[in-house]
Amino acid sequence: MNNKNYNTIIIGGGAAGFFAAINLAEQTSNHSIAIVERGKDVLQKVRISGGGRCNVTHAQFEPKPLSLNYPRGEKELLGPFHSFMTGDTISWFQERGIELKIEEDGRMFPVSNSSQTIIDCFISLAQKHHIDILTSNNVASIEKKDLWELHTKTDTFSCDNLVVTAGSSPKVWEMMRKLDHTIVNAVPSLFTFNTVDKQITELAGIALEARVDIPQLKLESQGPLLITHWGFSGPAILKMSAWGARELHKADYQFDLVINWLNYLSHQECLESLFERRKNSKKQVGNEWLFDLPKRLWKYVAESVQLTEKNWADCSNVDLQNLATHLTASTFAINGKSTFKEEFVTAGGVDLKEVNFRSFASKKQENLYLAGEILNIDAITGGFNFQNAWTGGWIIARAISTKKREY
Ligand SMILES: Cc1cc2nc3c(=O)[nH]c(=O)nc-3n(C[C@H](O)[C@H](O)[C@H](O)COP(=O)(O)OP(=O)(O)OC[C@H]3O[C@@H](n4cnc5c(N)ncnc54)[C@H](O)[C@@H]3O)c2cc1C
């Protein structure tokens, strides 16, 4: 049985843990640091992130708009972003030889297009700074004595400062509960919606800007919407799944989704255009599609109100009202959800009220720090989840290193 003491131990060799460890090592001297990791390898999520390319951050360079991408953590991250955010992340990697590039939608990746670049950088910096990486060490319990004491199956480690960056781990949440922290129950976030409506799933591949509502849960969203073989996806849906994660979980993912295929156009505005068309067209409704809607989608809507083969001129007011309703408020029964590109994110974790966001220190225990997904913080897709990990890790390093200088 080993019993080794460090100045700082970090539980969890993921994004937040490595960022905290490296920055702490860079800002201190003679400060012993260990990363204790349960897996055989570290940085496993970084490896698979962004489809193997690692979406490191997002090209949003102001704290306030950046914070709006966090359904949980928006208010709390605003202050920290003034200390370390996107621009700092880009410079940090650049100074260590890694260039990031911006894609059209704002996501940022290493120019190499490989998450291995990020992993190699972290591992070589950890080695350079003599950070002990203790893999295959599953922390089973934590005790607060004069120092922190961590127990794995075979070893005990002790330290002055304990940094917990164990991600969404129910076991570690339970350890935090025993240290007087409140844990907000975990529910999935960032998923797509399923429907058994075959007529709509046959239109898989259609993408357009739309507005989506779930009236019974008072949720709404807007943006690109994608029809898939199993239902609906795209940013409009993913945003809704993140912001409404708790309500949707409560509804057991069974609800009515209302889609306005015309985005911001109201029923009345749509109806006026349809009346106009009735005056001017000799064609059949199914053969003349309006509002720049994809042809297949227009046909589907026209069929839903049995107007495909009717001439515009023969349509009654009721016909056009029905058509306007289907165009601006098509309703679909949603039953279930699917994971988005295996990028599952969890909403839940250590209650944010119990963390001091100037230092990411626990308000419940001295010399305890928490960052990354262990906290009840999560973001929509696009590089924001990693930005949370970098910001938390960096601020913890600053907090511990400045504390040391005050001794
Ligand atoms: C498939 C996928 C793709 C993703 N792609 C992106 C992306 O491109 N961009 C983005 O911003 N976000 C992405 N995310 C989200 C992002 O990966 C996470 O938000 C981020 O990794 C969280 O970092 P973390 O350090 O808090 O936790 P993690 O990276 O999960 O690290 C926690 C570590 O703690 C270890 N651990 C847990 N319990 C113990 C214990 N008891 N003892 C010791 N060690 C323990 C774990 O093994 C793990 O290594 C993706 C997520 C997934 C699942």
Short mmCIF file of C-alpha atoms and ligand atoms in Angstrom, two decimals:
data_model
loop_
_atom_site.label_atom_id
_atom_site.label_comp_id
_atom_site.label_asym_id
_atom_site.label_seq_id
_atom_site.Cartn_x
_atom_site.Cartn_y
_atom_site.Cartn_z
CA MET A 1 0.00 0.00 0.00
CA ASN A 2 1.41 3.37 -1.10
CA ASN A 3 0.83 6.56 0.81
CA LYS A 4 2.01 9.55 -1.12
CA ASN A 5 1.56 13.23 -0.34
CA TYR A 6 1.21 16.08 -2.86
CA ASN A 7 0.52 19.79 -2.65
CA THR A 8 -2.37 19.37 -5.09
CA ILE A 9 -4.22 16.30 -6.29
CA ILE A 10 -6.62 16.40 -9.19
CA ILE A 11 -9.25 13.67 -9.42
CA GLY A 12 -9.98 13.03 -13.11
CA GLY A 13 -7.60 13.11 -16.08
CA GLY A 14 -9.97 14.83 -18.50
CA ALA A 15 -10.06 18.27 -20.09
CA ALA A 16 -10.63 20.30 -16.92
CA GLY A 17 -8.18 18.23 -14.85
CA PHE A 18 -5.27 18.53 -17.29
CA PHE A 19 -5.89 22.23 -17.85
CA ALA A 20 -5.89 22.89 -14.11
CA ALA A 21 -2.77 20.75 -13.54
CA ILE A 22 -0.67 22.26 -16.35
CA ASN A 23 -1.57 25.86 -15.54
CA LEU A 24 -0.90 25.28 -11.86
CA ALA A 25 2.50 23.77 -12.64
CA GLU A 26 3.32 26.70 -14.91
CA GLN A 27 2.40 29.23 -12.23
CA THR A 28 4.20 27.60 -9.28
CA SER A 29 7.56 26.13 -8.42
CA ASN A 30 8.19 23.22 -6.08
CA HIS A 31 4.48 22.47 -6.04
CA SER A 32 3.89 18.75 -6.37
CA ILE A 33 0.86 17.80 -8.47
CA ALA A 34 -0.78 14.48 -9.27
CA ILE A 35 -3.66 13.60 -11.56
CA VAL A 36 -5.47 10.52 -10.27
CA GLU A 37 -7.42 8.81 -13.06
CA ARG A 38 -9.60 5.70 -12.83
CA GLY A 39 -9.11 4.68 -16.47
CA LYS A 40 -6.12 3.01 -18.11
CA ASP A 41 -5.76 6.11 -20.28
CA VAL A 42 -6.36 9.79 -19.71
CA LEU A 43 -8.19 12.31 -21.92
CA GLN A 44 -10.51 9.71 -23.41
CA LYS A 45 -13.33 12.17 -24.03
CA VAL A 46 -10.98 14.64 -25.67
CA ARG A 47 -9.89 11.82 -27.97
CA ILE A 48 -13.41 11.09 -29.25
CA SER A 49 -14.65 14.68 -29.10
CA GLY A 50 -15.81 16.51 -32.20
CA GLY A 51 -15.76 13.28 -34.22
CA GLY A 52 -12.05 12.82 -33.41
CA ARG A 53 -11.22 16.41 -34.32
CA CYS A 54 -11.86 18.05 -30.89
CA ASN A 55 -14.06 21.12 -31.12
CA VAL A 56 -11.86 23.06 -28.68
CA THR A 57 -13.91 26.24 -28.37
CA HIS A 58 -16.24 28.58 -30.27
CA ALA A 59 -15.51 31.85 -32.05
CA GLN A 60 -17.59 34.01 -29.73
CA PHE A 61 -15.33 36.64 -28.25
CA GLU A 62 -17.51 38.50 -25.73
CA PRO A 63 -18.35 37.14 -22.29
CA LYS A 64 -22.08 37.94 -22.30
CA PRO A 65 -23.02 36.35 -25.67
CA LEU A 66 -20.71 33.44 -24.87
CA SER A 67 -22.49 32.82 -21.56
CA LEU A 68 -25.87 32.64 -23.36
CA ASN A 69 -24.86 29.22 -24.71
CA TYR A 70 -25.04 27.64 -21.25
CA PRO A 71 -28.55 26.57 -20.19
CA ARG A 72 -27.02 25.81 -16.80
CA GLY A 73 -24.16 28.09 -15.83
CA GLU A 74 -25.09 31.20 -17.84
CA LYS A 75 -25.08 33.55 -14.85
CA GLU A 76 -22.21 31.89 -12.99
CA LEU A 77 -19.78 31.74 -15.95
CA LEU A 78 -20.12 35.41 -16.88
CA GLY A 79 -17.58 36.55 -14.25
CA PRO A 80 -15.07 33.74 -14.98
CA PHE A 81 -15.26 34.51 -18.72
CA HIS A 82 -13.93 37.99 -17.95
CA SER A 83 -10.79 36.24 -16.66
CA PHE A 84 -10.39 33.44 -19.21
CA MET A 85 -12.46 32.81 -22.32
CA THR A 86 -12.25 32.04 -26.02
CA GLY A 87 -9.51 34.50 -26.99
CA ASP A 88 -7.39 33.28 -24.07
CA THR A 89 -7.95 29.65 -25.08
CA ILE A 90 -6.78 30.40 -28.63
CA SER A 91 -3.66 32.22 -27.35
CA TRP A 92 -2.97 29.49 -24.80
CA PHE A 93 -2.83 26.80 -27.45
CA GLN A 94 -1.01 29.05 -29.92
CA GLU A 95 1.74 29.81 -27.38
CA ARG A 96 2.21 26.08 -27.01
CA GLY A 97 2.45 25.49 -30.73
CA ILE A 98 -1.16 24.60 -31.61
CA GLU A 99 -3.02 26.71 -34.14
CA LEU A 100 -6.81 26.63 -34.07
CA LYS A 101 -9.04 27.34 -37.07
CA ILE A 102 -12.58 28.67 -37.22
CA GLU A 103 -15.22 26.84 -39.25
CA GLU A 104 -18.16 28.57 -40.93
CA ASP A 105 -20.50 27.92 -38.02
CA GLY A 106 -18.03 29.33 -35.46
CA ARG A 107 -16.71 26.00 -34.12
CA MET A 108 -12.95 25.96 -33.59
CA PHE A 109 -10.69 22.94 -34.17
CA PRO A 110 -6.95 22.34 -34.23
CA VAL A 111 -5.61 22.98 -37.74
CA SER A 112 -4.40 19.36 -37.70
CA ASN A 113 -8.07 18.24 -37.53
CA SER A 114 -7.02 15.73 -34.90
CA SER A 115 -7.78 15.58 -31.19
CA GLN A 116 -4.46 13.75 -30.81
CA THR A 117 -2.74 17.15 -31.21
CA ILE A 118 -4.43 18.38 -28.03
CA ILE A 119 -3.67 15.14 -26.18
CA ASP A 120 0.01 15.18 -27.21
CA CYS A 121 0.31 18.80 -26.07
CA PHE A 122 -1.21 18.06 -22.64
CA ILE A 123 0.83 14.90 -22.07
CA SER A 124 4.13 16.50 -23.04
CA LEU A 125 3.47 19.55 -20.83
CA ALA A 126 2.48 17.30 -17.92
CA GLN A 127 5.75 15.38 -18.35
CA LYS A 128 7.80 18.56 -18.68
CA HIS A 129 6.37 19.85 -15.38
CA HIS A 130 6.75 16.50 -13.56
CA ILE A 131 3.03 16.12 -12.95
CA ASP A 132 2.38 12.55 -11.76
CA ILE A 133 -0.27 10.89 -13.90
CA LEU A 134 -1.61 8.02 -11.82
CA THR A 135 -3.83 5.97 -14.12
CA SER A 136 -5.90 2.90 -13.11
CA ASN A 137 -6.55 4.59 -9.77
CA ASN A 138 -10.25 4.72 -9.09
CA VAL A 139 -10.85 7.05 -6.16
CA ALA A 140 -13.33 5.23 -3.93
CA SER A 141 -13.54 7.64 -1.00
CA ILE A 142 -12.38 11.04 0.18
CA GLU A 143 -11.72 12.04 3.77
CA LYS A 144 -11.08 15.45 5.23
CA LYS A 145 -8.45 15.29 7.97
CA ASP A 146 -5.71 17.92 8.48
CA LEU A 147 -5.02 17.18 4.84
CA TRP A 148 -7.28 15.66 2.20
CA GLU A 149 -7.01 11.88 2.05
CA LEU A 150 -8.05 9.89 -1.01
CA HIS A 151 -8.44 6.14 -1.03
CA THR A 152 -8.27 3.82 -4.01
CA LYS A 153 -8.46 0.03 -3.76
CA THR A 154 -4.73 -0.24 -3.12
CA ASP A 155 -3.42 3.21 -2.25
CA THR A 156 -3.94 6.27 -0.13
CA PHE A 157 -2.96 9.74 -1.32
CA SER A 158 -2.97 12.94 0.68
CA CYS A 159 -2.81 16.59 -0.34
CA ASP A 160 -3.35 20.20 0.76
CA ASN A 161 -5.57 21.15 -2.19
CA LEU A 162 -8.06 18.83 -3.78
CA VAL A 163 -9.34 19.57 -7.28
CA VAL A 164 -12.29 17.46 -8.42
CA THR A 165 -12.71 17.29 -12.19
CA ALA A 166 -14.26 13.83 -12.46
CA GLY A 167 -16.90 14.76 -15.04
CA SER A 168 -20.45 13.37 -14.80
CA SER A 169 -19.66 10.62 -12.34
CA PRO A 170 -22.48 9.48 -10.04
CA LYS A 171 -19.93 7.92 -7.66
CA VAL A 172 -17.94 11.11 -7.31
CA TRP A 173 -21.17 13.14 -6.97
CA GLU A 174 -21.99 10.85 -4.05
CA MET A 175 -18.57 11.62 -2.51
CA MET A 176 -19.34 15.34 -2.92
CA ARG A 177 -22.70 14.81 -1.23
CA LYS A 178 -20.86 13.32 1.74
CA LEU A 179 -18.77 16.50 1.84
CA ASP A 180 -22.02 18.49 2.36
CA HIS A 181 -22.59 19.45 -1.27
CA THR A 182 -26.02 19.37 -2.88
CA ILE A 183 -26.22 17.42 -6.14
CA VAL A 184 -28.75 18.48 -8.74
CA ASN A 185 -30.09 15.22 -10.24
CA ALA A 186 -28.62 14.36 -13.62
CA VAL A 187 -30.80 14.28 -16.73
CA PRO A 188 -29.74 14.04 -20.39
CA SER A 189 -29.21 17.18 -22.43
CA LEU A 190 -28.44 17.70 -26.13
CA PHE A 191 -30.57 15.13 -27.94
CA THR A 192 -32.85 14.86 -30.96
CA PHE A 193 -36.59 14.13 -31.01
CA ASN A 194 -38.18 10.89 -32.29
CA THR A 195 -41.55 10.52 -33.99
CA VAL A 196 -43.31 7.51 -35.47
CA ASP A 197 -45.01 9.73 -38.06
CA LYS A 198 -43.77 7.95 -41.22
CA GLN A 199 -45.02 10.64 -43.57
CA ILE A 200 -42.64 13.15 -42.07
CA THR A 201 -39.64 10.83 -41.60
CA GLU A 202 -39.90 9.95 -45.30
CA LEU A 203 -38.79 13.52 -45.88
CA ALA A 204 -35.44 12.80 -44.17
CA GLY A 205 -32.69 15.10 -45.38
CA ILE A 206 -34.76 18.26 -45.66
CA ALA A 207 -33.22 21.18 -43.76
CA LEU A 208 -34.62 24.65 -43.34
CA GLU A 209 -34.89 27.59 -40.92
CA ALA A 210 -37.93 27.06 -38.72
CA ARG A 211 -39.49 27.95 -35.39
CA VAL A 212 -40.42 25.13 -33.02
CA ASP A 213 -42.66 25.23 -29.95
CA ILE A 214 -43.78 22.84 -27.25
CA PRO A 215 -46.83 24.72 -25.94
CA GLN A 216 -47.52 22.34 -23.02
CA LEU A 217 -44.01 22.95 -21.65
CA LYS A 218 -43.76 26.60 -22.72
CA LEU A 219 -40.57 25.91 -24.68
CA GLU A 220 -39.65 27.50 -27.97
CA SER A 221 -36.63 27.64 -30.22
CA GLN A 222 -35.62 28.82 -33.68
CA GLY A 223 -32.89 27.97 -36.16
CA PRO A 224 -31.91 25.31 -38.69
CA LEU A 225 -34.18 22.27 -38.43
CA LEU A 226 -33.33 18.91 -39.97
CA ILE A 227 -35.82 16.14 -40.73
CA THR A 228 -34.17 12.77 -40.05
CA HIS A 229 -35.12 9.11 -40.53
CA TRP A 230 -36.33 9.00 -36.93
CA GLY A 231 -37.64 12.53 -36.35
CA PHE A 232 -36.20 15.99 -35.93
CA SER A 233 -32.67 17.27 -35.35
CA GLY A 234 -30.57 20.36 -36.13
CA PRO A 235 -29.63 23.37 -33.99
CA ALA A 236 -33.27 24.41 -33.34
CA ILE A 237 -33.99 21.02 -31.72
CA LEU A 238 -30.63 20.63 -29.94
CA LYS A 239 -30.99 24.08 -28.36
CA MET A 240 -34.49 23.18 -27.22
CA SER A 241 -33.31 19.85 -25.75
CA ALA A 242 -30.61 21.64 -23.76
CA TRP A 243 -32.70 24.54 -22.48
CA GLY A 244 -35.67 22.28 -21.73
CA ALA A 245 -33.64 19.30 -20.45
CA ARG A 246 -35.47 19.12 -17.10
CA GLU A 247 -39.00 19.76 -18.37
CA LEU A 248 -38.57 17.26 -21.22
CA HIS A 249 -37.28 14.62 -18.81
CA LYS A 250 -40.29 15.23 -16.56
CA ALA A 251 -42.59 14.76 -19.57
CA ASP A 252 -40.81 11.43 -20.27
CA TYR A 253 -40.01 12.75 -23.76
CA GLN A 254 -43.69 12.48 -24.82
CA PHE A 255 -45.13 15.76 -26.07
CA ASP A 256 -46.51 17.62 -29.06
CA LEU A 257 -44.01 19.57 -31.15
CA VAL A 258 -45.44 22.46 -33.18
CA ILE A 259 -43.39 23.55 -36.18
CA ASN A 260 -43.73 26.81 -38.06
CA TRP A 261 -42.19 25.85 -41.41
CA LEU A 262 -42.24 29.52 -42.35
CA ASN A 263 -40.05 30.54 -39.42
CA TYR A 264 -41.28 33.98 -38.29
CA LEU A 265 -44.26 34.34 -40.66
CA SER A 266 -47.55 34.46 -38.72
CA HIS A 267 -50.73 32.57 -39.63
CA GLN A 268 -52.34 35.84 -40.75
CA GLU A 269 -49.38 36.89 -42.93
CA CYS A 270 -49.29 33.42 -44.47
CA LEU A 271 -53.04 33.48 -45.13
CA GLU A 272 -52.77 36.85 -46.90
CA SER A 273 -50.14 35.42 -49.26
CA LEU A 274 -52.37 32.38 -49.93
CA PHE A 275 -55.39 34.60 -50.76
CA GLU A 276 -53.16 36.58 -53.12
CA ARG A 277 -52.07 33.36 -54.81
CA ARG A 278 -55.71 32.22 -55.22
CA LYS A 279 -56.39 35.40 -57.20
CA ASN A 280 -53.42 34.99 -59.51
CA SER A 281 -52.84 31.31 -60.15
CA LYS A 282 -54.40 28.79 -62.48
CA LYS A 283 -52.24 25.90 -61.28
CA GLN A 284 -52.85 23.12 -58.78
CA VAL A 285 -51.77 23.80 -55.19
CA GLY A 286 -49.41 20.81 -55.17
CA ASN A 287 -47.62 22.03 -58.27
CA GLU A 288 -46.87 25.56 -57.21
CA TRP A 289 -44.92 25.83 -54.01
CA LEU A 290 -44.55 29.08 -52.12
CA PHE A 291 -42.34 30.65 -49.46
CA ASP A 292 -39.20 28.97 -50.87
CA LEU A 293 -40.16 25.78 -49.06
CA PRO A 294 -38.44 22.62 -50.32
CA LYS A 295 -40.73 21.09 -52.95
CA ARG A 296 -41.11 17.75 -51.09
CA LEU A 297 -42.12 19.54 -47.92
CA TRP A 298 -44.64 21.73 -49.75
CA LYS A 299 -46.24 18.63 -51.30
CA TYR A 300 -46.39 16.97 -47.88
CA VAL A 301 -48.17 19.98 -46.35
CA ALA A 302 -50.57 20.30 -49.30
CA GLU A 303 -51.36 16.58 -49.02
CA SER A 304 -52.00 16.89 -45.28
CA VAL A 305 -54.91 19.23 -46.07
CA GLN A 306 -55.98 17.34 -49.23
CA LEU A 307 -55.25 20.24 -51.54
CA THR A 308 -52.55 18.75 -53.79
CA GLU A 309 -54.77 18.36 -56.80
CA LYS A 310 -57.08 21.27 -56.26
CA ASN A 311 -56.62 24.42 -58.32
CA TRP A 312 -55.73 27.52 -56.34
CA ALA A 313 -58.76 29.28 -57.80
CA ASP A 314 -61.11 26.58 -56.42
CA CYS A 315 -59.82 26.71 -52.86
CA SER A 316 -62.32 27.89 -50.27
CA ASN A 317 -61.38 30.23 -47.40
CA VAL A 318 -61.47 27.21 -45.06
CA ASP A 319 -59.09 25.31 -47.38
CA LEU A 320 -56.60 28.17 -47.25
CA GLN A 321 -56.99 28.57 -43.51
CA ASN A 322 -56.18 24.88 -43.05
CA LEU A 323 -53.18 25.22 -45.33
CA ALA A 324 -51.95 28.28 -43.40
CA THR A 325 -52.36 26.35 -40.13
CA HIS A 326 -50.29 23.44 -41.44
CA LEU A 327 -47.62 25.77 -42.75
CA THR A 328 -47.27 27.79 -39.55
CA ALA A 329 -48.26 25.24 -36.89
CA SER A 330 -47.80 21.61 -37.98
CA THR A 331 -48.13 19.42 -34.91
CA PHE A 332 -46.19 16.17 -34.39
CA ALA A 333 -46.41 13.66 -31.56
CA ILE A 334 -42.90 13.14 -30.18
CA ASN A 335 -42.19 9.85 -28.45
CA GLY A 336 -38.66 9.50 -27.22
CA LYS A 337 -35.26 10.95 -27.97
CA SER A 338 -31.97 9.94 -29.60
CA THR A 339 -28.40 10.85 -28.74
CA PHE A 340 -26.88 13.45 -31.02
CA LYS A 341 -23.79 11.97 -32.77
CA GLU A 342 -23.03 10.10 -29.52
CA GLU A 343 -22.27 13.48 -27.97
CA PHE A 344 -24.22 12.93 -24.80
CA VAL A 345 -24.06 15.72 -22.30
CA THR A 346 -25.60 15.62 -18.85
CA ALA A 347 -27.44 18.40 -17.08
CA GLY A 348 -26.90 18.11 -13.34
CA GLY A 349 -24.10 18.00 -10.81
CA VAL A 350 -22.81 20.01 -7.89
CA ASP A 351 -25.18 22.88 -7.11
CA LEU A 352 -23.72 26.13 -8.43
CA LYS A 353 -24.86 28.07 -5.35
CA GLU A 354 -22.22 26.16 -3.38
CA VAL A 355 -19.25 27.25 -5.51
CA ASN A 356 -17.34 30.55 -5.43
CA PHE A 357 -16.88 31.40 -9.10
CA ARG A 358 -13.93 33.76 -8.46
CA SER A 359 -11.87 30.66 -7.68
CA PHE A 360 -14.13 27.66 -8.45
CA ALA A 361 -13.63 26.81 -4.76
CA SER A 362 -16.22 24.94 -2.75
CA LYS A 363 -18.17 27.07 -0.31
CA LYS A 364 -18.67 23.97 1.83
CA GLN A 365 -15.08 22.77 2.29
CA GLU A 366 -11.81 24.64 2.46
CA ASN A 367 -9.15 23.77 -0.13
CA LEU A 368 -11.61 21.95 -2.36
CA TYR A 369 -12.07 23.07 -5.99
CA LEU A 370 -14.44 21.85 -8.69
CA ALA A 371 -14.49 22.36 -12.47
CA GLY A 372 -15.91 20.91 -15.68
CA GLU A 373 -18.89 18.60 -15.89
CA ILE A 374 -18.86 17.69 -12.19
CA LEU A 375 -20.65 21.03 -11.77
CA ASN A 376 -24.25 21.62 -12.80
CA ILE A 377 -23.03 23.37 -15.96
CA ASP A 378 -23.63 22.31 -19.54
CA ALA A 379 -23.82 23.95 -22.92
CA ILE A 380 -25.29 23.52 -26.33
CA THR A 381 -23.08 21.85 -28.92
CA GLY A 382 -20.28 23.88 -30.57
CA GLY A 383 -17.17 23.82 -28.33
CA PHE A 384 -18.80 25.50 -25.32
CA ASN A 385 -18.52 22.48 -23.02
CA PHE A 386 -14.74 22.39 -23.40
CA GLN A 387 -14.57 26.17 -22.92
CA ASN A 388 -16.23 25.64 -19.53
CA ALA A 389 -13.54 23.05 -18.69
CA TRP A 390 -10.67 25.35 -19.78
CA THR A 391 -12.06 28.37 -17.92
CA GLY A 392 -12.65 26.43 -14.69
CA GLY A 393 -9.27 24.69 -14.85
CA TRP A 394 -7.41 27.94 -15.48
CA ILE A 395 -9.15 29.83 -12.67
CA ILE A 396 -8.49 27.03 -10.19
CA ALA A 397 -4.79 27.11 -11.10
CA ARG A 398 -4.71 30.86 -10.52
CA ALA A 399 -6.56 30.52 -7.22
CA ILE A 400 -4.24 27.84 -5.83
CA SER A 401 -1.04 29.46 -7.10
CA THR A 402 -1.88 32.91 -5.70
CA LYS A 403 -3.00 31.37 -2.42
CA LYS A 404 0.40 29.74 -2.12
CA ARG A 405 2.22 33.04 -2.61
CA GLU A 406 0.22 34.53 0.26
CA TYR A 407 1.51 31.96 2.77
C1 LIG B 1 -18.71 11.83 -27.82
C2 LIG B 1 -18.55 13.19 -27.21
C3 LIG B 1 -18.04 14.21 -27.99
C4 LIG B 1 -17.89 15.50 -27.45
N1 LIG B 1 -17.37 16.48 -28.25
C5 LIG B 1 -17.21 17.71 -27.72
C6 LIG B 1 -16.61 18.75 -28.49
O1 LIG B 1 -16.14 18.52 -29.63
N2 LIG B 1 -16.52 19.99 -27.94
C7 LIG B 1 -16.96 20.27 -26.66
O2 LIG B 1 -16.86 21.41 -26.21
N3 LIG B 1 -17.49 19.28 -25.90
C8 LIG B 1 -17.61 18.03 -26.38
N4 LIG B 1 -18.13 17.04 -25.59
C9 LIG B 1 -18.35 17.33 -24.16
C10 LIG B 1 -16.96 17.36 -23.45
O3 LIG B 1 -16.26 16.19 -23.82
C11 LIG B 1 -17.10 17.40 -21.92
O4 LIG B 1 -17.88 18.52 -21.57
C12 LIG B 1 -15.72 17.51 -21.27
O5 LIG B 1 -14.92 16.40 -21.60
C13 LIG B 1 -15.85 17.61 -19.75
O6 LIG B 1 -14.55 17.62 -19.20
P1 LIG B 1 -14.30 17.17 -17.71
O7 LIG B 1 -12.83 17.28 -17.50
O8 LIG B 1 -15.19 17.87 -16.79
O9 LIG B 1 -14.76 15.65 -17.65
P2 LIG B 1 -14.18 14.36 -18.45
O10 LIG B 1 -13.51 14.76 -19.71
O11 LIG B 1 -15.32 13.42 -18.50
O12 LIG B 1 -13.07 13.80 -17.47
C14 LIG B 1 -13.36 13.25 -16.22
C15 LIG B 1 -12.32 12.20 -15.90
O13 LIG B 1 -12.50 11.80 -14.55
C16 LIG B 1 -12.27 10.40 -14.45
N5 LIG B 1 -12.92 9.89 -13.23
C17 LIG B 1 -14.25 9.79 -12.99
N6 LIG B 1 -14.44 9.24 -11.76
C18 LIG B 1 -13.22 9.00 -11.24
C19 LIG B 1 -12.78 8.44 -10.01
N7 LIG B 1 -13.63 8.01 -9.08
N8 LIG B 1 -11.43 8.34 -9.79
C20 LIG B 1 -10.53 8.78 -10.72
N9 LIG B 1 -10.91 9.29 -11.90
C21 LIG B 1 -12.24 9.42 -12.17
C22 LIG B 1 -12.87 9.89 -15.77
O14 LIG B 1 -12.39 8.60 -16.08
C23 LIG B 1 -12.45 10.94 -16.74
O15 LIG B 1 -11.20 10.65 -17.33
C24 LIG B 1 -18.28 15.75 -26.10
C25 LIG B 1 -18.78 14.72 -25.32
C26 LIG B 1 -18.91 13.46 -25.85
C27 LIG B 1 -19.45 12.35 -24.98
#
